[in-house]
Structures are given as structure tokens and as C-alpha cells.
Tab-separated table of N, CA and C in Angstrom:
chain	number	residue	atom	x	y	z
V	312	MET	N	-31.092	63.710	-26.449
V	312	MET	CA	-29.828	64.197	-26.191
V	312	MET	C	-29.011	64.341	-27.508
V	313	ASP	N	-28.143	65.308	-27.618
V	313	ASP	CA	-27.528	65.748	-28.658
V	313	ASP	C	-26.209	64.818	-28.761
V	314	ARG	N	-25.939	64.158	-29.950
V	314	ARG	CA	-24.739	63.310	-30.202
V	314	ARG	C	-23.449	63.998	-30.045
V	315	SER	N	-23.372	65.224	-30.420
V	315	SER	CA	-22.187	66.138	-30.425
V	315	SER	C	-21.832	66.295	-28.941
V	316	ARG	N	-22.714	66.256	-28.190
V	316	ARG	CA	-22.343	66.505	-26.681
V	316	ARG	C	-22.063	65.304	-25.803
V	317	VAL	N	-22.228	64.017	-26.475
V	317	VAL	CA	-21.870	62.917	-25.725
V	317	VAL	C	-20.359	62.714	-25.700
V	318	ARG	N	-19.968	62.672	-24.517
V	318	ARG	CA	-18.409	62.371	-24.399
V	318	ARG	C	-18.206	61.014	-24.064
V	319	MET	N	-17.016	60.491	-24.695
V	319	MET	CA	-16.498	59.205	-24.473
V	319	MET	C	-15.854	59.115	-23.143
V	320	PRO	N	-16.168	58.105	-22.378
V	320	PRO	CA	-15.451	58.163	-21.033
V	320	PRO	C	-14.094	57.688	-21.187
V	321	TRP	N	-13.193	58.419	-20.787
V	321	TRP	CA	-11.691	58.229	-21.144
V	321	TRP	C	-11.219	56.943	-20.313
V	322	LEU	N	-11.785	56.595	-19.275
V	322	LEU	CA	-11.403	55.325	-18.417
V	322	LEU	C	-11.866	54.074	-19.371
V	323	LEU	N	-13.045	54.175	-20.043
V	323	LEU	CA	-13.282	53.082	-20.868
V	323	LEU	C	-12.377	52.830	-22.023
V	324	VAL	N	-11.958	54.056	-22.646
V	324	VAL	CA	-11.003	54.044	-23.824
V	324	VAL	C	-9.637	53.523	-23.264
V	325	ALA	N	-9.179	53.991	-22.143
V	325	ALA	CA	-8.009	53.595	-21.667
V	325	ALA	C	-7.914	52.035	-21.316
V	326	GLY	N	-9.091	51.497	-20.665
V	326	GLY	CA	-9.357	50.183	-20.298
V	326	GLY	C	-9.254	49.313	-21.650
V	327	SER	N	-9.988	49.735	-22.648
V	327	SER	CA	-10.015	49.115	-23.919
V	327	SER	C	-8.584	48.980	-24.596
V	328	ALA	N	-7.845	50.110	-24.537
V	328	ALA	CA	-6.433	50.167	-25.109
V	328	ALA	C	-5.487	49.081	-24.322
V	329	LEU	N	-5.767	49.221	-22.942
V	329	LEU	CA	-4.961	48.216	-22.137
V	329	LEU	C	-5.284	46.781	-22.336
V	330	LEU	N	-6.446	46.482	-22.546
V	330	LEU	CA	-6.862	45.202	-22.875
V	330	LEU	C	-6.322	44.718	-24.195
V	331	LEU	N	-6.305	45.527	-25.212
V	331	LEU	CA	-5.779	45.315	-26.492
V	331	LEU	C	-4.295	45.142	-26.376
V	332	LEU	N	-3.609	45.932	-25.557
V	332	LEU	CA	-2.193	45.616	-25.414
V	332	LEU	C	-1.902	44.240	-24.688
V	333	VAL	N	-2.724	43.869	-23.797
V	333	VAL	CA	-2.486	42.630	-23.094
V	333	VAL	C	-2.835	41.362	-24.062
V	334	LEU	N	-3.735	41.613	-24.788
V	334	LEU	CA	-4.196	40.578	-25.790
V	334	LEU	C	-2.996	40.443	-26.818
V	335	LEU	N	-2.472	41.558	-27.192
V	335	LEU	CA	-1.410	41.453	-28.137
V	335	LEU	C	-0.136	40.753	-27.650
V	336	TYR	N	0.144	41.069	-26.372
V	336	TYR	CA	1.273	40.509	-25.673
V	336	TYR	C	1.136	39.157	-25.503
V	337	VAL	N	-0.121	38.660	-25.099
V	337	VAL	CA	-0.352	37.136	-24.928
V	337	VAL	C	-0.267	36.546	-26.200
V	338	LEU	N	-0.747	37.167	-27.325
V	338	LEU	CA	-0.824	36.397	-28.569
V	338	LEU	C	0.635	36.367	-29.186
V	339	PHE	N	1.233	37.522	-29.244
V	339	PHE	CA	2.616	37.579	-29.884
V	339	PHE	C	3.841	37.354	-28.930
V	340	GLY	N	3.683	37.953	-27.792
V	340	GLY	CA	4.806	37.960	-26.742
V	340	GLY	C	4.977	36.633	-26.046
V	341	ALA	N	3.918	35.929	-25.861
V	341	ALA	CA	4.005	34.722	-25.003
V	341	ALA	C	3.506	33.537	-25.703
V	342	TYR	N	2.311	33.588	-26.595
V	342	TYR	CA	1.997	32.383	-27.217
V	342	TYR	C	2.632	31.810	-28.209
V	343	LEU	N	3.096	32.730	-29.223
V	343	LEU	CA	3.873	32.220	-30.397
V	343	LEU	C	5.156	31.768	-30.031
V	344	PRO	N	5.831	32.312	-29.113
V	344	PRO	CA	7.302	31.750	-28.604
V	344	PRO	C	7.170	30.385	-27.951
V	345	ALA	N	5.906	30.375	-27.088
V	345	ALA	CA	5.619	29.117	-26.320
V	345	ALA	C	5.303	28.109	-27.345
V	346	LYS	N	4.644	28.292	-28.369
V	346	LYS	CA	4.225	27.351	-29.342
V	346	LYS	C	5.512	26.847	-30.066
V	347	GLN	N	6.454	27.802	-30.444
V	347	GLN	CA	7.653	27.335	-31.059
V	347	GLN	C	8.508	26.507	-30.199
V	348	ARG	N	8.454	26.759	-28.907
V	348	ARG	CA	9.239	26.112	-27.795
V	348	ARG	C	8.581	24.630	-27.762
V	349	ILE	N	7.373	24.522	-27.782
V	349	ILE	CA	6.679	23.190	-27.659
V	349	ILE	C	6.949	22.510	-28.894
V	350	ALA	N	7.039	23.027	-30.098
V	350	ALA	CA	7.371	22.300	-31.264
V	350	ALA	C	8.796	21.809	-31.266
V	351	SER	N	9.747	22.601	-30.674
V	351	SER	CA	11.107	22.214	-30.534
V	351	SER	C	11.209	20.981	-29.517
V	352	LEU	N	10.548	21.217	-28.407
V	352	LEU	CA	10.641	19.933	-27.451
V	352	LEU	C	9.985	18.657	-28.060
V	353	GLU	N	8.968	18.929	-28.779
V	353	GLU	CA	8.386	17.663	-29.289
V	353	GLU	C	9.347	16.998	-30.381
V	354	ALA	N	10.117	17.876	-31.061
V	354	ALA	CA	11.189	17.319	-31.972
V	354	ALA	C	12.160	16.578	-31.197
V	355	GLU	N	12.682	17.253	-29.990
V	355	GLU	CA	13.725	16.715	-29.281
V	355	GLU	C	13.156	15.408	-28.668
V	356	LEU	N	11.903	15.370	-28.229
V	356	LEU	CA	11.416	14.175	-27.626
V	356	LEU	C	11.394	13.014	-28.732
V	357	LYS	N	10.934	13.378	-29.940
V	357	LYS	CA	11.116	12.431	-31.009
V	357	LYS	C	12.387	11.857	-31.190
V	358	ASP	N	13.380	12.648	-31.263
V	358	ASP	CA	14.878	12.222	-31.260
V	358	ASP	C	15.151	11.325	-30.127
V	359	LEU	N	14.692	11.601	-28.881
V	359	LEU	CA	15.079	10.888	-27.756
V	359	LEU	C	14.507	9.480	-27.864
V	360	TYR	N	13.211	9.464	-28.355
V	360	TYR	CA	12.466	8.124	-28.489
V	360	TYR	C	13.161	7.311	-29.481
V	361	ALA	N	13.723	7.912	-30.593
V	361	ALA	CA	14.477	7.101	-31.587
V	361	ALA	C	15.735	6.662	-30.990
V	362	ARG	N	16.410	7.443	-30.253
V	362	ARG	CA	17.659	6.970	-29.492
V	362	ARG	C	17.328	5.863	-28.531
V	363	GLU	N	16.408	6.047	-27.792
V	363	GLU	CA	15.941	5.010	-26.920
V	363	GLU	C	15.609	3.598	-27.577
V	364	ALA	N	14.961	3.704	-28.735
V	364	ALA	CA	14.670	2.480	-29.599
V	364	ALA	C	15.976	1.893	-29.948
V	365	THR	N	16.974	2.707	-30.414
V	365	THR	CA	18.307	2.149	-30.879
V	365	THR	C	19.018	1.519	-29.615
V	366	LEU	N	18.921	2.166	-28.541
V	366	LEU	CA	19.705	1.689	-27.249
V	366	LEU	C	18.935	0.285	-26.854
V	367	GLN	N	17.633	0.183	-26.919
V	367	GLN	CA	16.912	-1.032	-26.615
V	367	GLN	C	17.286	-2.056	-27.492
V	368	ASN	N	17.450	-1.805	-28.830
V	368	ASN	CA	17.943	-2.911	-29.775
V	368	ASN	C	19.286	-3.296	-29.379
V	369	GLN	N	20.158	-2.411	-29.011
V	369	GLN	CA	21.532	-2.753	-28.820
V	369	GLN	C	21.617	-3.584	-27.540
V	370	LEU	N	20.792	-3.267	-26.619
V	370	LEU	CA	20.713	-3.908	-25.306
V	370	LEU	C	20.121	-5.406	-25.523
V	371	GLY	N	19.126	-5.606	-26.407
V	371	GLY	CA	18.671	-6.879	-26.681
V	371	GLY	C	19.672	-7.788	-27.364
V	372	LEU	N	20.351	-7.115	-28.306
V	372	LEU	CA	21.540	-7.913	-28.897
V	372	LEU	C	22.497	-8.287	-27.923
V	373	GLN	N	22.826	-7.428	-27.035
V	373	GLN	CA	23.968	-7.753	-26.048
V	373	GLN	C	23.480	-8.745	-25.008
V	374	GLU	N	22.216	-8.730	-24.757
V	374	GLU	CA	21.545	-9.706	-23.863
V	374	GLU	C	21.689	-11.163	-24.530
V	375	ARG	N	21.230	-11.231	-25.834
V	375	ARG	CA	21.301	-12.401	-26.500
V	375	ARG	C	22.784	-12.975	-26.622
V	376	ARG	N	23.746	-12.025	-26.860
V	376	ARG	CA	25.091	-12.487	-26.952
V	376	ARG	C	25.585	-13.068	-25.628
V	377	HIS	N	25.110	-12.403	-24.490
V	377	HIS	CA	25.458	-12.825	-23.286
V	377	HIS	C	24.843	-14.224	-22.963
V	378	ALA	N	23.594	-14.316	-23.310
V	378	ALA	CA	23.046	-15.737	-23.095
V	378	ALA	C	23.790	-16.778	-23.868
V	379	LEU	N	24.082	-16.379	-25.042
V	379	LEU	CA	24.800	-17.313	-25.968
V	379	LEU	C	26.229	-17.815	-25.286
V	380	ARG	N	26.981	-16.731	-24.778
V	380	ARG	CA	28.236	-16.942	-24.051
V	380	ARG	C	28.000	-17.753	-22.790
V	381	ASP	N	26.922	-17.623	-22.020
V	381	ASP	CA	26.648	-18.409	-20.925
V	381	ASP	C	26.370	-19.807	-21.247
V	382	GLN	N	25.666	-20.113	-22.452
V	382	GLN	CA	25.363	-21.502	-22.821
V	382	GLN	C	26.735	-22.157	-23.295
V	383	GLN	N	27.597	-21.438	-23.919
V	383	GLN	CA	28.891	-21.908	-24.376
V	383	GLN	C	29.669	-22.158	-23.153
V	384	MET	N	29.641	-21.402	-22.236
V	384	MET	CA	30.502	-21.496	-21.028
V	384	MET	C	29.997	-22.681	-20.195
V	385	THR	N	28.730	-22.890	-20.215
V	385	THR	CA	28.166	-24.053	-19.545
V	385	THR	C	28.672	-25.362	-20.261
V	386	ALA	N	28.560	-25.353	-21.543
V	386	ALA	CA	28.976	-26.510	-22.301
V	386	ALA	C	30.432	-26.737	-22.266
V	387	LEU	N	31.304	-25.583	-22.148
V	387	LEU	CA	32.734	-25.862	-21.960
V	387	LEU	C	33.025	-26.550	-20.527
V	388	VAL	N	32.270	-26.054	-19.517
V	388	VAL	CA	32.564	-26.480	-18.147
V	388	VAL	C	32.095	-28.031	-18.176
V	389	ALA	N	31.005	-28.326	-18.742
V	389	ALA	CA	30.586	-29.721	-18.612
V	389	ALA	C	31.655	-30.546	-19.458
V	390	GLU	N	32.092	-30.033	-20.620
V	390	GLU	CA	33.078	-30.881	-21.323
V	390	GLU	C	34.263	-30.985	-20.570
V	391	ARG	N	34.797	-29.886	-19.931
V	391	ARG	CA	36.001	-29.975	-19.173
V	391	ARG	C	35.949	-30.998	-17.973
V	392	GLU	N	34.708	-30.961	-17.360
V	392	GLU	CA	34.484	-31.966	-16.309
V	392	GLU	C	34.451	-33.378	-16.727
V	393	ALA	N	33.870	-33.498	-17.903
V	393	ALA	CA	33.737	-34.821	-18.630
V	393	ALA	C	35.201	-35.392	-18.986
V	394	LEU	N	35.978	-34.416	-19.462
V	394	LEU	CA	37.439	-34.838	-19.685
V	394	LEU	C	38.201	-35.061	-18.412
V	395	ALA	N	37.949	-34.292	-17.368
V	395	ALA	CA	38.747	-34.524	-16.142
V	395	ALA	C	38.268	-36.059	-15.550
V	396	ARG	N	37.034	-36.262	-15.643
V	396	ARG	CA	36.610	-37.692	-15.175
V	396	ARG	C	37.232	-38.779	-16.060
V	397	ARG	N	37.334	-38.424	-17.417
V	397	ARG	CA	37.902	-39.511	-18.303
V	397	ARG	C	39.376	-39.565	-17.905
V	398	LEU	N	40.026	-38.602	-17.565
V	398	LEU	CA	41.519	-38.505	-17.346
V	398	LEU	C	41.717	-39.337	-16.087
V	399	GLU	N	40.813	-39.135	-14.994
V	399	GLU	CA	40.870	-39.832	-13.784
V	399	GLU	C	40.778	-41.275	-13.971
V	400	ASP	N	39.724	-41.718	-14.811
V	400	ASP	CA	39.492	-43.103	-15.109
V	400	ASP	C	40.682	-43.811	-15.780
V	401	LEU	N	41.169	-43.025	-16.761
V	401	LEU	CA	42.297	-43.562	-17.459
V	401	LEU	C	43.514	-43.608	-16.588
V	402	GLN	N	43.859	-42.635	-15.680
V	402	GLN	CA	44.808	-42.635	-14.656
V	402	GLN	C	44.658	-43.975	-13.688
V	403	ARG	N	43.591	-44.084	-13.425
V	403	ARG	CA	43.131	-45.421	-12.398
V	403	ARG	C	43.499	-46.688	-13.239
V	404	GLU	N	43.002	-46.695	-14.368
V	404	GLU	CA	43.156	-47.858	-15.243
V	404	GLU	C	44.688	-48.038	-15.585
V	405	LEU	N	45.560	-47.050	-15.796
V	405	LEU	CA	46.902	-47.124	-16.010
V	405	LEU	C	47.619	-47.687	-14.729
V	406	ALA	N	47.194	-47.125	-13.524
V	406	ALA	CA	47.720	-47.562	-12.269
V	406	ALA	C	47.499	-49.023	-11.990
V	407	GLY	N	46.243	-49.515	-12.276
V	407	GLY	CA	45.803	-50.900	-12.255
V	407	GLY	C	46.738	-51.771	-13.008
V	408	ARG	N	46.967	-51.207	-14.180
V	408	ARG	CA	47.720	-52.104	-15.138
V	408	ARG	C	49.303	-52.312	-14.820
V	409	ARG	N	49.715	-51.031	-14.116
V	409	ARG	CA	51.123	-51.059	-13.670
V	409	ARG	C	51.405	-52.079	-12.512
V	410	ARG	N	50.369	-52.223	-11.653
V	410	ARG	CA	50.489	-53.068	-10.623
V	410	ARG	C	50.424	-54.592	-11.053
V	411	ARG	N	49.884	-54.937	-11.988
V	411	ARG	CA	49.821	-56.234	-12.484
V	411	ARG	C	51.177	-56.802	-12.927
């Protein structure tokens, strides 16, 4: 068969060109922006994790302060009750001495 007479099927050429266009679109039109978006989301996620760690530290500090305040409050209530009992004892003792 004579090579000069062989005709290229135009459907194959058009299909190849269309495939090339789809490949270029996927590579440059969809893949690269998606990759950039993923990188920005990863950076945002890293920032969020850092913020969460800061908030967790603040929460731990506040919980320790709260526990300390509870201990102080318990000690003050016990001291107040002890003083109230001592006052009652002294009032009874004073009332007993006044009767004599």
C-alpha cells in the first residue's frame, strides 16, 4: 500500500485532541487549584490545632484555679464553722458565769 495514499482518520485525530484538552484541563484547570486549596486548608488546620492547644492550656489553668478556689472555700467554711462553734461555747460559758 502506498503511504502517500493512507489517510489519517479524522475521528481519531479529533478524539486525540479532545483527550489532550481534557488532560490539560484536569492538570491545570482542576488539579493545581485543588492542590493549592489543600495546602491552604492544611495551613488553616495547623493554625486551628495551635489555637486549640492554647485554649486547652488556658482551660487547664482555669480548672486548676477553680480547684484551688474550691479548696480555699472549703477551708474558709470549716474555719467559719469552727469560729461559730467557739463563739457558741464562749457565749454559753459567759452565760454560765453570769448566773453564778
